[in-house]
Amino acid sequence: KYMKSDTKWRRNMKTDYITSGSTLPPYLAYPRFLLEADMAQAAKLVYMVLLDRATLSQANGWTDESGNIFVVFPLNKLADLVDKGPTTVKTALTELEAAGLIERRRCGNGMPNRIYVKQPDSQEIDRLMDRKLATRQPESWPSDSRKTGRQIKVYPKSRTN
């Protein structure tokens, strides 16, 4: 078993192009409003994992007396999953709580804490997305050319009769 940060793992990974018939591997959804969020990348990653775990809690009916979905996720397991140290994850959780994206509630001695994952209301998400779209510049050449400053010449497919 290779560690995520192990270069041998990356060298030995087999890849292939995605086609119209490809089955995608399991993945985490990255909420678009996070692109505009002024927070650390670790906090964004932790939020993404917690949001994914909240869908599992939702499917399993993990709700409190008010009907709110909660997540139970021990700090060390969350740190292992995101490949960060416990201190970094604690800082990320504090940042997410300060931003109003999660709420942590203690449940007493010996009981795991509950994490309530929140989301911005739809108007706030729309406002963030409108601002992002309004500032986007139209592309005049393929985006990978922007890095090198060279324009890629695209040739039409040749016809064979």
PDB file of C-alpha atoms in Angstrom:
ATOM      1  CA  LYS A   1       0.000   0.000   0.000  1.00  0.00           C
ATOM      2  CA  TYR A   2       1.382   3.393  -0.957  1.00  0.00           C
ATOM      3  CA  MET A   3       0.937   6.635   0.912  1.00  0.00           C
ATOM      4  CA  LYS A   4      -0.821   9.416  -1.004  1.00  0.00           C
ATOM      5  CA  SER A   5       2.313  11.560  -0.880  1.00  0.00           C
ATOM      6  CA  ASP A   6       4.591   8.706  -2.018  1.00  0.00           C
ATOM      7  CA  THR A   7       6.165   9.439  -5.415  1.00  0.00           C
ATOM      8  CA  LYS A   8       6.258   5.692  -6.148  1.00  0.00           C
ATOM      9  CA  TRP A   9       2.457   5.659  -5.909  1.00  0.00           C
ATOM     10  CA  ARG A  10       2.243   8.410  -8.523  1.00  0.00           C
ATOM     11  CA  ARG A  11       4.791   6.757 -10.838  1.00  0.00           C
ATOM     12  CA  ASN A  12       3.019   3.405 -10.757  1.00  0.00           C
ATOM     13  CA  MET A  13      -0.499   4.747 -11.231  1.00  0.00           C
ATOM     14  CA  LYS A  14      -1.973   3.604 -14.510  1.00  0.00           C
ATOM     15  CA  THR A  15      -4.109   6.161 -16.320  1.00  0.00           C
ATOM     16  CA  ASP A  16      -6.240   6.301 -19.420  1.00  0.00           C
ATOM     17  CA  TYR A  17      -8.246   8.924 -21.287  1.00  0.00           C
ATOM     18  CA  ILE A  18     -11.853   9.534 -20.303  1.00  0.00           C
ATOM     19  CA  THR A  19     -14.216   8.619 -23.108  1.00  0.00           C
ATOM     20  CA  SER A  20     -17.981   8.840 -23.520  1.00  0.00           C
ATOM     21  CA  GLY A  21     -18.281   5.258 -22.257  1.00  0.00           C
ATOM     22  CA  SER A  22     -15.965   5.690 -19.266  1.00  0.00           C
ATOM     23  CA  THR A  23     -17.129   5.003 -15.756  1.00  0.00           C
ATOM     24  CA  LEU A  24     -15.810   7.728 -13.491  1.00  0.00           C
ATOM     25  CA  PRO A  25     -14.091   6.760 -10.230  1.00  0.00           C
ATOM     26  CA  PRO A  26     -15.662   7.814  -6.938  1.00  0.00           C
ATOM     27  CA  TYR A  27     -15.172  11.542  -6.436  1.00  0.00           C
ATOM     28  CA  LEU A  28     -16.078  14.383  -4.106  1.00  0.00           C
ATOM     29  CA  ALA A  29     -18.153  17.294  -5.316  1.00  0.00           C
ATOM     30  CA  TYR A  30     -16.447  20.672  -4.947  1.00  0.00           C
ATOM     31  CA  PRO A  31     -19.087  23.356  -4.315  1.00  0.00           C
ATOM     32  CA  ARG A  32     -18.521  26.271  -6.687  1.00  0.00           C
ATOM     33  CA  PHE A  33     -19.013  28.879  -3.985  1.00  0.00           C
ATOM     34  CA  LEU A  34     -15.769  27.631  -2.420  1.00  0.00           C
ATOM     35  CA  LEU A  35     -13.877  28.984  -5.428  1.00  0.00           C
ATOM     36  CA  GLU A  36     -14.735  32.489  -4.203  1.00  0.00           C
ATOM     37  CA  ALA A  37     -14.416  31.717  -0.498  1.00  0.00           C
ATOM     38  CA  ASP A  38     -11.580  33.515   1.269  1.00  0.00           C
ATOM     39  CA  MET A  39     -10.296  30.577   3.315  1.00  0.00           C
ATOM     40  CA  ALA A  40      -7.400  28.145   3.440  1.00  0.00           C
ATOM     41  CA  GLN A  41      -7.299  25.250   0.994  1.00  0.00           C
ATOM     42  CA  ALA A  42      -7.283  22.813   3.936  1.00  0.00           C
ATOM     43  CA  ALA A  43     -10.576  24.303   5.166  1.00  0.00           C
ATOM     44  CA  LYS A  44     -12.095  23.939   1.692  1.00  0.00           C
ATOM     45  CA  LEU A  45     -10.947  20.315   1.511  1.00  0.00           C
ATOM     46  CA  VAL A  46     -12.326  19.509   4.956  1.00  0.00           C
ATOM     47  CA  TYR A  47     -15.659  21.150   4.060  1.00  0.00           C
ATOM     48  CA  MET A  48     -15.850  19.096   0.872  1.00  0.00           C
ATOM     49  CA  VAL A  49     -15.278  15.854   2.820  1.00  0.00           C
ATOM     50  CA  LEU A  50     -17.793  16.834   5.519  1.00  0.00           C
ATOM     51  CA  LEU A  51     -20.376  17.732   2.873  1.00  0.00           C
ATOM     52  CA  ASP A  52     -19.875  14.315   1.281  1.00  0.00           C
ATOM     53  CA  ARG A  53     -20.220  12.632   4.669  1.00  0.00           C
ATOM     54  CA  ALA A  54     -23.400  14.653   5.314  1.00  0.00           C
ATOM     55  CA  THR A  55     -25.021  13.003   2.288  1.00  0.00           C
ATOM     56  CA  LEU A  56     -24.265   9.628   3.900  1.00  0.00           C
ATOM     57  CA  SER A  57     -25.763  10.826   7.190  1.00  0.00           C
ATOM     58  CA  GLN A  58     -28.798  12.052   5.263  1.00  0.00           C
ATOM     59  CA  ALA A  59     -29.229   8.648   3.600  1.00  0.00           C
ATOM     60  CA  ASN A  60     -28.917   6.905   6.997  1.00  0.00           C
ATOM     61  CA  GLY A  61     -31.350   9.270   8.728  1.00  0.00           C
ATOM     62  CA  TRP A  62     -28.862  10.766  11.168  1.00  0.00           C
ATOM     63  CA  THR A  63     -30.933  13.715  12.344  1.00  0.00           C
ATOM     64  CA  ASP A  64     -31.333  15.478  15.646  1.00  0.00           C
ATOM     65  CA  GLU A  65     -34.613  16.306  17.380  1.00  0.00           C
ATOM     66  CA  SER A  66     -35.019  19.348  15.069  1.00  0.00           C
ATOM     67  CA  GLY A  67     -34.578  17.292  11.905  1.00  0.00           C
ATOM     68  CA  ASN A  68     -31.085  18.662  11.138  1.00  0.00           C
ATOM     69  CA  ILE A  69     -28.522  16.311   9.578  1.00  0.00           C
ATOM     70  CA  PHE A  70     -25.294  15.849  11.530  1.00  0.00           C
ATOM     71  CA  VAL A  71     -21.970  14.133  10.947  1.00  0.00           C
ATOM     72  CA  VAL A  72     -19.873  12.187  13.438  1.00  0.00           C
ATOM     73  CA  PHE A  73     -16.260  12.211  12.256  1.00  0.00           C
ATOM     74  CA  PRO A  74     -13.367  11.684  14.690  1.00  0.00           C
ATOM     75  CA  LEU A  75     -10.590  14.230  14.196  1.00  0.00           C
ATOM     76  CA  ASN A  76      -7.846  11.654  13.622  1.00  0.00           C
ATOM     77  CA  LYS A  77      -9.862   9.853  10.942  1.00  0.00           C
ATOM     78  CA  LEU A  78     -10.678  13.134   9.194  1.00  0.00           C
ATOM     79  CA  ALA A  79      -6.983  14.103   9.328  1.00  0.00           C
ATOM     80  CA  ASP A  80      -5.962  10.745   7.810  1.00  0.00           C
ATOM     81  CA  LEU A  81      -8.562  11.033   5.065  1.00  0.00           C
ATOM     82  CA  VAL A  82      -7.471  14.498   3.928  1.00  0.00           C
ATOM     83  CA  ASP A  83      -3.775  13.640   4.433  1.00  0.00           C
ATOM     84  CA  LYS A  84      -3.243  16.520   6.888  1.00  0.00           C
ATOM     85  CA  GLY A  85      -2.135  16.701  10.492  1.00  0.00           C
ATOM     86  CA  PRO A  86      -4.659  16.937  13.339  1.00  0.00           C
ATOM     87  CA  THR A  87      -3.602  20.526  14.100  1.00  0.00           C
ATOM     88  CA  THR A  88      -4.246  21.581  10.487  1.00  0.00           C
ATOM     89  CA  VAL A  89      -7.669  19.911  10.557  1.00  0.00           C
ATOM     90  CA  LYS A  90      -8.546  21.589  13.900  1.00  0.00           C
ATOM     91  CA  THR A  91      -7.587  24.941  12.390  1.00  0.00           C
ATOM     92  CA  ALA A  92      -9.680  24.179   9.285  1.00  0.00           C
ATOM     93  CA  LEU A  93     -12.696  23.242  11.439  1.00  0.00           C
ATOM     94  CA  THR A  94     -12.315  26.468  13.432  1.00  0.00           C
ATOM     95  CA  GLU A  95     -12.136  28.451  10.173  1.00  0.00           C
ATOM     96  CA  LEU A  96     -15.240  26.706   8.804  1.00  0.00           C
ATOM     97  CA  GLU A  97     -17.108  27.377  12.031  1.00  0.00           C
ATOM     98  CA  ALA A  98     -16.108  31.058  11.964  1.00  0.00           C
ATOM     99  CA  ALA A  99     -17.369  31.264   8.364  1.00  0.00           C
ATOM    100  CA  GLY A 100     -20.701  29.748   9.429  1.00  0.00           C
ATOM    101  CA  LEU A 101     -20.270  26.657   7.236  1.00  0.00           C
ATOM    102  CA  ILE A 102     -20.264  24.159  10.111  1.00  0.00           C
ATOM    103  CA  GLU A 103     -21.410  24.046  13.715  1.00  0.00           C
ATOM    104  CA  ARG A 104     -19.856  21.717  16.271  1.00  0.00           C
ATOM    105  CA  ARG A 105     -21.856  20.555  19.273  1.00  0.00           C
ATOM    106  CA  ARG A 106     -20.517  18.648  22.229  1.00  0.00           C
ATOM    107  CA  CYS A 107     -22.665  15.711  23.270  1.00  0.00           C
ATOM    108  CA  GLY A 108     -21.202  15.003  26.710  1.00  0.00           C
ATOM    109  CA  ASN A 109     -18.496  12.812  28.210  1.00  0.00           C
ATOM    110  CA  GLY A 110     -17.664   9.780  26.132  1.00  0.00           C
ATOM    111  CA  MET A 111     -19.998  10.839  23.348  1.00  0.00           C
ATOM    112  CA  PRO A 112     -18.634  11.958  19.973  1.00  0.00           C
ATOM    113  CA  ASN A 113     -19.186  15.556  18.927  1.00  0.00           C
ATOM    114  CA  ARG A 114     -21.739  16.287  16.241  1.00  0.00           C
ATOM    115  CA  ILE A 115     -20.768  18.377  13.251  1.00  0.00           C
ATOM    116  CA  TYR A 116     -23.610  20.136  11.474  1.00  0.00           C
ATOM    117  CA  VAL A 117     -22.627  20.975   7.897  1.00  0.00           C
ATOM    118  CA  LYS A 118     -24.271  24.148   6.659  1.00  0.00           C
ATOM    119  CA  GLN A 119     -24.477  25.766   3.252  1.00  0.00           C
ATOM    120  CA  PRO A 120     -24.925  29.356   2.149  1.00  0.00           C
ATOM    121  CA  ASP A 121     -28.479  30.195   1.138  1.00  0.00           C
ATOM    122  CA  SER A 122     -29.257  30.157  -2.574  1.00  0.00           C
ATOM    123  CA  GLN A 123     -29.200  33.973  -2.871  1.00  0.00           C
ATOM    124  CA  GLU A 124     -25.678  34.113  -1.430  1.00  0.00           C
ATOM    125  CA  ILE A 125     -24.507  31.361  -3.791  1.00  0.00           C
ATOM    126  CA  ASP A 126     -26.103  33.158  -6.755  1.00  0.00           C
ATOM    127  CA  ARG A 127     -24.450  36.424  -5.721  1.00  0.00           C
ATOM    128  CA  LEU A 128     -21.041  34.737  -5.536  1.00  0.00           C
ATOM    129  CA  MET A 129     -21.526  33.014  -8.889  1.00  0.00           C
ATOM    130  CA  ASP A 130     -22.775  36.208 -10.610  1.00  0.00           C
ATOM    131  CA  ARG A 131     -19.724  38.090  -9.388  1.00  0.00           C
ATOM    132  CA  LYS A 132     -17.438  35.306 -10.629  1.00  0.00           C
ATOM    133  CA  LEU A 133     -19.065  35.232 -14.073  1.00  0.00           C
ATOM    134  CA  ALA A 134     -19.029  39.037 -14.374  1.00  0.00           C
ATOM    135  CA  THR A 135     -15.276  39.200 -13.796  1.00  0.00           C
ATOM    136  CA  ARG A 136     -14.392  36.369 -16.167  1.00  0.00           C
ATOM    137  CA  GLN A 137     -12.566  37.498 -19.312  1.00  0.00           C
ATOM    138  CA  PRO A 138     -13.486  35.912 -22.653  1.00  0.00           C
ATOM    139  CA  GLU A 139     -10.864  33.508 -23.913  1.00  0.00           C
ATOM    140  CA  SER A 140      -9.280  34.274 -27.249  1.00  0.00           C
ATOM    141  CA  TRP A 141      -7.131  31.148 -27.297  1.00  0.00           C
ATOM    142  CA  PRO A 142      -7.048  27.769 -25.534  1.00  0.00           C
ATOM    143  CA  SER A 143      -6.472  28.159 -21.804  1.00  0.00           C
ATOM    144  CA  ASP A 144      -3.269  26.129 -21.673  1.00  0.00           C
ATOM    145  CA  SER A 145      -1.687  28.581 -24.107  1.00  0.00           C
ATOM    146  CA  ARG A 146      -2.201  31.391 -21.601  1.00  0.00           C
ATOM    147  CA  LYS A 147       0.602  29.993 -19.464  1.00  0.00           C
ATOM    148  CA  THR A 148       3.194  29.953 -22.232  1.00  0.00           C
ATOM    149  CA  GLY A 149       1.943  32.945 -24.186  1.00  0.00           C
ATOM    150  CA  ARG A 150       2.058  30.915 -27.382  1.00  0.00           C
ATOM    151  CA  GLN A 151      -1.035  30.364 -29.404  1.00  0.00           C
ATOM    152  CA  ILE A 152      -1.800  26.794 -30.370  1.00  0.00           C
ATOM    153  CA  LYS A 153      -2.665  26.353 -33.976  1.00  0.00           C
ATOM    154  CA  VAL A 154      -5.662  24.096 -34.458  1.00  0.00           C
ATOM    155  CA  TYR A 155      -5.834  22.303 -37.778  1.00  0.00           C
ATOM    156  CA  PRO A 156      -9.163  21.004 -39.124  1.00  0.00           C
ATOM    157  CA  LYS A 157      -9.490  17.261 -39.471  1.00  0.00           C
ATOM    158  CA  SER A 158      -8.505  16.112 -42.925  1.00  0.00           C
ATOM    159  CA  ARG A 159     -11.122  14.400 -45.002  1.00  0.00           C
ATOM    160  CA  THR A 160     -10.398  11.075 -46.551  1.00  0.00           C
ATOM    161  CA  ASN A 161     -12.595   9.845 -49.345  1.00  0.00           C
TER     162      ASN A 161
END
